[in-house]
CSV table of C-alpha atoms in Angstrom, one decimal:
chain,number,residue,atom,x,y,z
A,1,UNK,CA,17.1,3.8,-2.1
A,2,UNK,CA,18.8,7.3,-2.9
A,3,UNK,CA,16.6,10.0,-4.6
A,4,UNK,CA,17.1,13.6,-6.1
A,5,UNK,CA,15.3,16.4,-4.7
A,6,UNK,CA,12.0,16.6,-7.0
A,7,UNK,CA,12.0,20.4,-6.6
A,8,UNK,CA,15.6,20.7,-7.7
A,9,UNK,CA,14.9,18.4,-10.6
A,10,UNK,CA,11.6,20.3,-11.9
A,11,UNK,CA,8.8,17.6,-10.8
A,12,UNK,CA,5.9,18.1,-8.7
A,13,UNK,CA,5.1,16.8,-5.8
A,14,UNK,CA,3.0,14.1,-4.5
A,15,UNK,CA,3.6,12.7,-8.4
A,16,UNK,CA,1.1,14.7,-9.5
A,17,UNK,CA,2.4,15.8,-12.9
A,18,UNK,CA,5.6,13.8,-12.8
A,19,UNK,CA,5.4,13.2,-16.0
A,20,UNK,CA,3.5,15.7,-17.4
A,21,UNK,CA,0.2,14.6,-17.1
A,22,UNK,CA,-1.9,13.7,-13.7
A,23,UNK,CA,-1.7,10.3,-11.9
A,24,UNK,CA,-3.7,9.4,-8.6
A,25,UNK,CA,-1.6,11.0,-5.4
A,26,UNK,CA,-0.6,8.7,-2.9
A,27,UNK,CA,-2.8,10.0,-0.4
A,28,UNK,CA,-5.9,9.7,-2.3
A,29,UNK,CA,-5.4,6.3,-3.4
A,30,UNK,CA,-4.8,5.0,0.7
A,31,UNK,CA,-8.4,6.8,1.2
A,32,UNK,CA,-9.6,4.8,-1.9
A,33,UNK,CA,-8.3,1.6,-0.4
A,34,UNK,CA,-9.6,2.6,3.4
A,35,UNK,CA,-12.4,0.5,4.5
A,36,UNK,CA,-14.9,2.3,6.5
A,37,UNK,CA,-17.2,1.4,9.4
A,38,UNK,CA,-20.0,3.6,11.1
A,39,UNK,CA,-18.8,6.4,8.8
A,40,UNK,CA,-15.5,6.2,9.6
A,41,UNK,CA,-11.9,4.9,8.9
A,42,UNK,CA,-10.5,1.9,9.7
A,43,UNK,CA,-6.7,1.3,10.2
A,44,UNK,CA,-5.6,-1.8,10.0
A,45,UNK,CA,-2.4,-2.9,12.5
A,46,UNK,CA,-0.5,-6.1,12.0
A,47,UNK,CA,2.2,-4.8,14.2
A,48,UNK,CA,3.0,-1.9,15.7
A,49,UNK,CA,2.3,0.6,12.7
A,50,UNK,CA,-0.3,2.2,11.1
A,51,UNK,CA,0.1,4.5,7.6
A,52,UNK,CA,-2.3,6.9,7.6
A,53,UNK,CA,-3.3,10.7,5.8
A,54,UNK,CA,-3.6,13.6,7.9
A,55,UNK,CA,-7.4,13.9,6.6
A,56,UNK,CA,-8.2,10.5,7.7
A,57,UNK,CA,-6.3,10.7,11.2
A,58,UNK,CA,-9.3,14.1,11.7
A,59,UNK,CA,-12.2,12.0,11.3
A,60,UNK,CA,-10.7,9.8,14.3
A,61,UNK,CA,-10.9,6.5,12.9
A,62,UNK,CA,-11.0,2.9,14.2
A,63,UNK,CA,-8.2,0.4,14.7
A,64,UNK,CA,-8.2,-2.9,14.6
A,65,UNK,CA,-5.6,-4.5,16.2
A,66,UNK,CA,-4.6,-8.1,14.7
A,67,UNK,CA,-2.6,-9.1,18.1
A,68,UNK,CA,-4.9,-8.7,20.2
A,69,UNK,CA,-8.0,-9.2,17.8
A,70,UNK,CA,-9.6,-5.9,19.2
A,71,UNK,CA,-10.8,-3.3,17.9
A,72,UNK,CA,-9.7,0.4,19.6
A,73,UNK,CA,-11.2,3.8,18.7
A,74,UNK,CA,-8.1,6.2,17.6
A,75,UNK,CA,-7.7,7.9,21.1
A,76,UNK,CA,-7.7,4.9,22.9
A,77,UNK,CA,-4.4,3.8,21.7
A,78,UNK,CA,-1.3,5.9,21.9
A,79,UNK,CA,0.2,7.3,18.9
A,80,UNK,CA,3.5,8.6,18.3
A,81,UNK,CA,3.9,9.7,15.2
A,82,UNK,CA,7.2,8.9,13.0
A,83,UNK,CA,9.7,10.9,11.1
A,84,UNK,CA,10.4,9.6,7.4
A,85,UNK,CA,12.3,11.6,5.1
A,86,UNK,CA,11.9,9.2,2.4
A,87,UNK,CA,7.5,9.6,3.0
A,88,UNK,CA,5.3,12.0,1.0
A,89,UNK,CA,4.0,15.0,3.2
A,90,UNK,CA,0.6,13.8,2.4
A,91,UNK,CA,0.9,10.3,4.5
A,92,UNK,CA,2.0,10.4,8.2
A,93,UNK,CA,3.1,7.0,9.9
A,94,UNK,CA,2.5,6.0,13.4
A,95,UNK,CA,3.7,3.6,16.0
A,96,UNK,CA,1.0,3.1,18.3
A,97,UNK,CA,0.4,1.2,21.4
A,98,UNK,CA,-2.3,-0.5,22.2
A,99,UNK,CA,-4.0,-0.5,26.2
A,100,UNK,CA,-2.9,-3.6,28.1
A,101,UNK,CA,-5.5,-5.1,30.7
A,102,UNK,CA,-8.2,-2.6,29.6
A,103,UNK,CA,-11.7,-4.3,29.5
A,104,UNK,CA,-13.0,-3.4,25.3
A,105,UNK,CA,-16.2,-2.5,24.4
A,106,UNK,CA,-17.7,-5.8,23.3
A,107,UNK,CA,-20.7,-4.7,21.7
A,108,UNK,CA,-18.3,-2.7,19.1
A,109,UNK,CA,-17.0,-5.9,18.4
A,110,UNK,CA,-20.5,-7.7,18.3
A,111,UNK,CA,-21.8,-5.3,15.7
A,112,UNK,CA,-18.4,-5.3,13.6
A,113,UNK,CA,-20.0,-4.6,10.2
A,114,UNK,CA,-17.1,-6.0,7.8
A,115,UNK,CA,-14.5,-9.4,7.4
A,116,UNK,CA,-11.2,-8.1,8.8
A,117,UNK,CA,-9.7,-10.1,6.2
A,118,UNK,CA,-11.0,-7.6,4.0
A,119,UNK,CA,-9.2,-4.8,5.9
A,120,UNK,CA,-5.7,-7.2,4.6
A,121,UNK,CA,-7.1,-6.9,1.1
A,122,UNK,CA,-7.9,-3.7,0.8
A,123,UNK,CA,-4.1,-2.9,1.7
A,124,UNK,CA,-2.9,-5.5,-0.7
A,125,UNK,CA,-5.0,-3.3,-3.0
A,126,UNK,CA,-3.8,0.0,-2.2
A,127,UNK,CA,-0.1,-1.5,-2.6
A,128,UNK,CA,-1.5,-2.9,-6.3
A,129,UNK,CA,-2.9,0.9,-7.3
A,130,UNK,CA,0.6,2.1,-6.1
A,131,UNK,CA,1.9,-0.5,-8.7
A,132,UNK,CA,-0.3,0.7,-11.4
A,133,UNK,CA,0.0,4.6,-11.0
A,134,UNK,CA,4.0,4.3,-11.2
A,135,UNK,CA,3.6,2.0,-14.4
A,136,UNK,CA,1.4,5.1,-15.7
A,137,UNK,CA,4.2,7.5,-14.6
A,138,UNK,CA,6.7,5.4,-16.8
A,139,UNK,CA,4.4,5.3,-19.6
A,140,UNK,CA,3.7,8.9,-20.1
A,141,UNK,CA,8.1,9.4,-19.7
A,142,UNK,CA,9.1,6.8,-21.8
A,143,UNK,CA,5.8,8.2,-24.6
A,144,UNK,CA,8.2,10.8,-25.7
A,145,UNK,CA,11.2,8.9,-25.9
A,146,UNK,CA,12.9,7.5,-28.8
A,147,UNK,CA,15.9,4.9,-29.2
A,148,UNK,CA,17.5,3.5,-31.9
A,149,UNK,CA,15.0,5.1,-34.1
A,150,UNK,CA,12.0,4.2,-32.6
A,151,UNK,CA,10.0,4.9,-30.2
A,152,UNK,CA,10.8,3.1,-26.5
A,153,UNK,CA,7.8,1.5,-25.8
A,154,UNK,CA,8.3,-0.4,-29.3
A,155,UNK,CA,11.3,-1.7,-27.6
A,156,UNK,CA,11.0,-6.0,-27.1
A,157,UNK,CA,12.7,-5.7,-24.1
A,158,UNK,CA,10.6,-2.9,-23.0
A,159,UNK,CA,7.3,-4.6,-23.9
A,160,UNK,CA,8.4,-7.3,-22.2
A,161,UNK,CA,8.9,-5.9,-18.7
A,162,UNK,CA,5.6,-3.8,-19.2
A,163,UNK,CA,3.9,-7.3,-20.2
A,164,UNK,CA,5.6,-9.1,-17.1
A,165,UNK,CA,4.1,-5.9,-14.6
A,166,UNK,CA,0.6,-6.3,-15.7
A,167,UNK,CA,0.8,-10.1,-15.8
A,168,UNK,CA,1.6,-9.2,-11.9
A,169,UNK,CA,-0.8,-6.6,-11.2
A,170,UNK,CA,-3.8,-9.2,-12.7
A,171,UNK,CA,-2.4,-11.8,-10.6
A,172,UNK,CA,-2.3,-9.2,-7.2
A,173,UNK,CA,-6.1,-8.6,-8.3
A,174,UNK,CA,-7.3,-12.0,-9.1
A,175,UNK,CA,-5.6,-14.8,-7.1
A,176,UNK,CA,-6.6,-13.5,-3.1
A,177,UNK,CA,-10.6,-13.4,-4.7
A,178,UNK,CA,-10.2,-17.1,-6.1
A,179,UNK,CA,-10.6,-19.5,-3.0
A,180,UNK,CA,-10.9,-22.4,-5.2
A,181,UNK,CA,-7.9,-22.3,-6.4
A,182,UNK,CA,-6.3,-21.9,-3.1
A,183,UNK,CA,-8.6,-24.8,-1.4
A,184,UNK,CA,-7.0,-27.2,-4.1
A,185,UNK,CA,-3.6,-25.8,-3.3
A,186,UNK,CA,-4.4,-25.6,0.8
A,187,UNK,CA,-2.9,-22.3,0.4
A,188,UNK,CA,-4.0,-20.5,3.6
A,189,UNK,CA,-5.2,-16.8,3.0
A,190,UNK,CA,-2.2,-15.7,4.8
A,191,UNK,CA,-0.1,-17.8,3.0
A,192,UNK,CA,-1.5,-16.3,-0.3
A,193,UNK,CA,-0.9,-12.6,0.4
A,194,UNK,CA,2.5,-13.2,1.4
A,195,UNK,CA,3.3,-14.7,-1.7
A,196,UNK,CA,1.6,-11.8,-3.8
A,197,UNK,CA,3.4,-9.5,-1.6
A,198,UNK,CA,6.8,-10.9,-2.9
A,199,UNK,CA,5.9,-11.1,-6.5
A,200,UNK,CA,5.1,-7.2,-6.4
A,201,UNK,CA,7.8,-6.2,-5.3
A,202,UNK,CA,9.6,-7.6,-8.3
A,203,UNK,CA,6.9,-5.6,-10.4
A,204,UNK,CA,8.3,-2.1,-8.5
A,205,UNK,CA,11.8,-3.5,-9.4
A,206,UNK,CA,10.8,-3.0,-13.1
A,207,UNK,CA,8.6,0.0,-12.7
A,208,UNK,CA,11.5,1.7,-11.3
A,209,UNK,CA,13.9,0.2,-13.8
A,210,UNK,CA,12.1,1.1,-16.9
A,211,UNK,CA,11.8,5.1,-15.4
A,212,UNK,CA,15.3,5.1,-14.6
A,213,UNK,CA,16.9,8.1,-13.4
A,214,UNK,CA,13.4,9.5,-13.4
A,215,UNK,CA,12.3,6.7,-11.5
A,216,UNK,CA,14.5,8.3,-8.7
A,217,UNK,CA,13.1,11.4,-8.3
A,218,UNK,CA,11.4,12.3,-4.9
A,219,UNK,CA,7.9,12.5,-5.2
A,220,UNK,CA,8.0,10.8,-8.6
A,221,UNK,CA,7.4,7.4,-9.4
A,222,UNK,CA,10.2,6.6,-5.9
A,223,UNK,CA,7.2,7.9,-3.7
A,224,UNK,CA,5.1,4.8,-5.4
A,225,UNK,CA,7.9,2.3,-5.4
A,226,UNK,CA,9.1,3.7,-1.4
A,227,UNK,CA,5.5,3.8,-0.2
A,228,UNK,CA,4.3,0.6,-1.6
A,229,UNK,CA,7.9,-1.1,-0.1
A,230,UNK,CA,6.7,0.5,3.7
A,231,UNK,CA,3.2,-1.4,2.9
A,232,UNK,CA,5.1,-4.1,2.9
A,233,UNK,CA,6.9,-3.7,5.6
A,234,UNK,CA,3.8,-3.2,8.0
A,235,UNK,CA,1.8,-5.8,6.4
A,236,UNK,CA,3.8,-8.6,6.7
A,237,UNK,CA,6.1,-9.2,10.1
A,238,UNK,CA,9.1,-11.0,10.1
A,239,UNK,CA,7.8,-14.3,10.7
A,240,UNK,CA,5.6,-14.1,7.3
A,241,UNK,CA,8.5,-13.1,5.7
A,242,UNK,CA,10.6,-15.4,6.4
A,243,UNK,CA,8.3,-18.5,5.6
């Protein structure tokens, strides 16, 4: 995806004031979305990467580790943090390696005070917020807009791809809480977040469609559509994907 410098183009970073009015940073709505246990962070990895906020990363969180179903306090695990160009200086990404033939604490995991499948929803819900915040950034561009002698939300076509995003967006925030649907279906949880997964990404698709050139600004409404993409990415491995 190729971007223009925000600060050359006049926005503000972190999509702020994008367009003009405030929308939830980033980095506020990943610690929104973070699930917490004894006080503190947990990270989920499915893989080999975590996406975290420096202000998280200080109160040295948790991981739990899907591969080897364990949970690791932060500097128990090595970290090596990754160089994006593309990520918001508010998040920080890590690869991280978990110990090999160490014995874990099995009381931590006795006492585990939360589902871990909530930890998958929680992210599916952070990549939702992402969704909604860059809709909001369109909204308040477009507001000001006219074409053909109307305003641009009037637009059919317009109101259309607006209507198919939130249609989306209720989906992402409905179907992974509704079990009895997926029992009749035998959709497996996994199964079910993979397919929400894909049909978001067609909602960014329009999000960033509908704010064109300023949907490729750095730091604007590309930080939502780029951040919620890298979600993605570390959420669901190749296998997933590919089913």
């Amino acid at each position: 995806m190729s971007v223009v410098d925000s600060h050359v183009a006049g926005t503000a970073p972190d999509g702020v004031n994008s367009a003009g009015r405030a929308v939830p940073p980033i980095a506020k709505l990943l610690e929104s979305a973070t699930i917490r246990y004894q006080e503190r962070p947990v990270f989920l990895s499915r893989g080999t990467y975590v996406l975290v906020t420096r202000e998280l990363v200080e109160e040295l969180p948790f991981v739990w580790h899907e591969g080897t179903g364990r949970m690791y306090e932060w500097n128990q695990i090595q970290v090596n943090q990754v160089g994006d160009p593309m990520l918001e200086p508010s998040l920080q990404l890590y690869h991280i390696q978990v110990p090999i033939g160490t014995e874990q604490d099995e009381n931590l995991l006795k006492e585990q005070a939360f589902d871990t499948t909530d930890l998958t929803k929680q992210m599916l819900q952070f990549r939702v917020e992402l969704c909604r915040a860059g809709l909001e950034q369109v909204r308040l561009h477009l507001s000001s807009r006219t074409s053909g002698g109307q305003s641009t939300l009037q637009h059919q076509l317009v109101k259309g791809m607006i209507a198919d995003i939130l249609t989306v967006l209720y989906m992402a925030e409905t179907v992974p809480s509704g079990p009895f649907a997926m029992d009749q279906a035998h959709i497996s949880p996994d199964q079910t977040i993979t397919w929400v997964h894909r049909e978001l990404d067609e909602a960014f698709r329009l999000v960033q469609r509908l704010g064109g050139g300023f949907g490729y600004l750095r730091q604007g409404i590309s930080a939502y559509v780029y951040t919620g993409q890298l979600v993605k990415n570390i959420m669901l491995d190749a296998r997933e994907d590919c089913q």
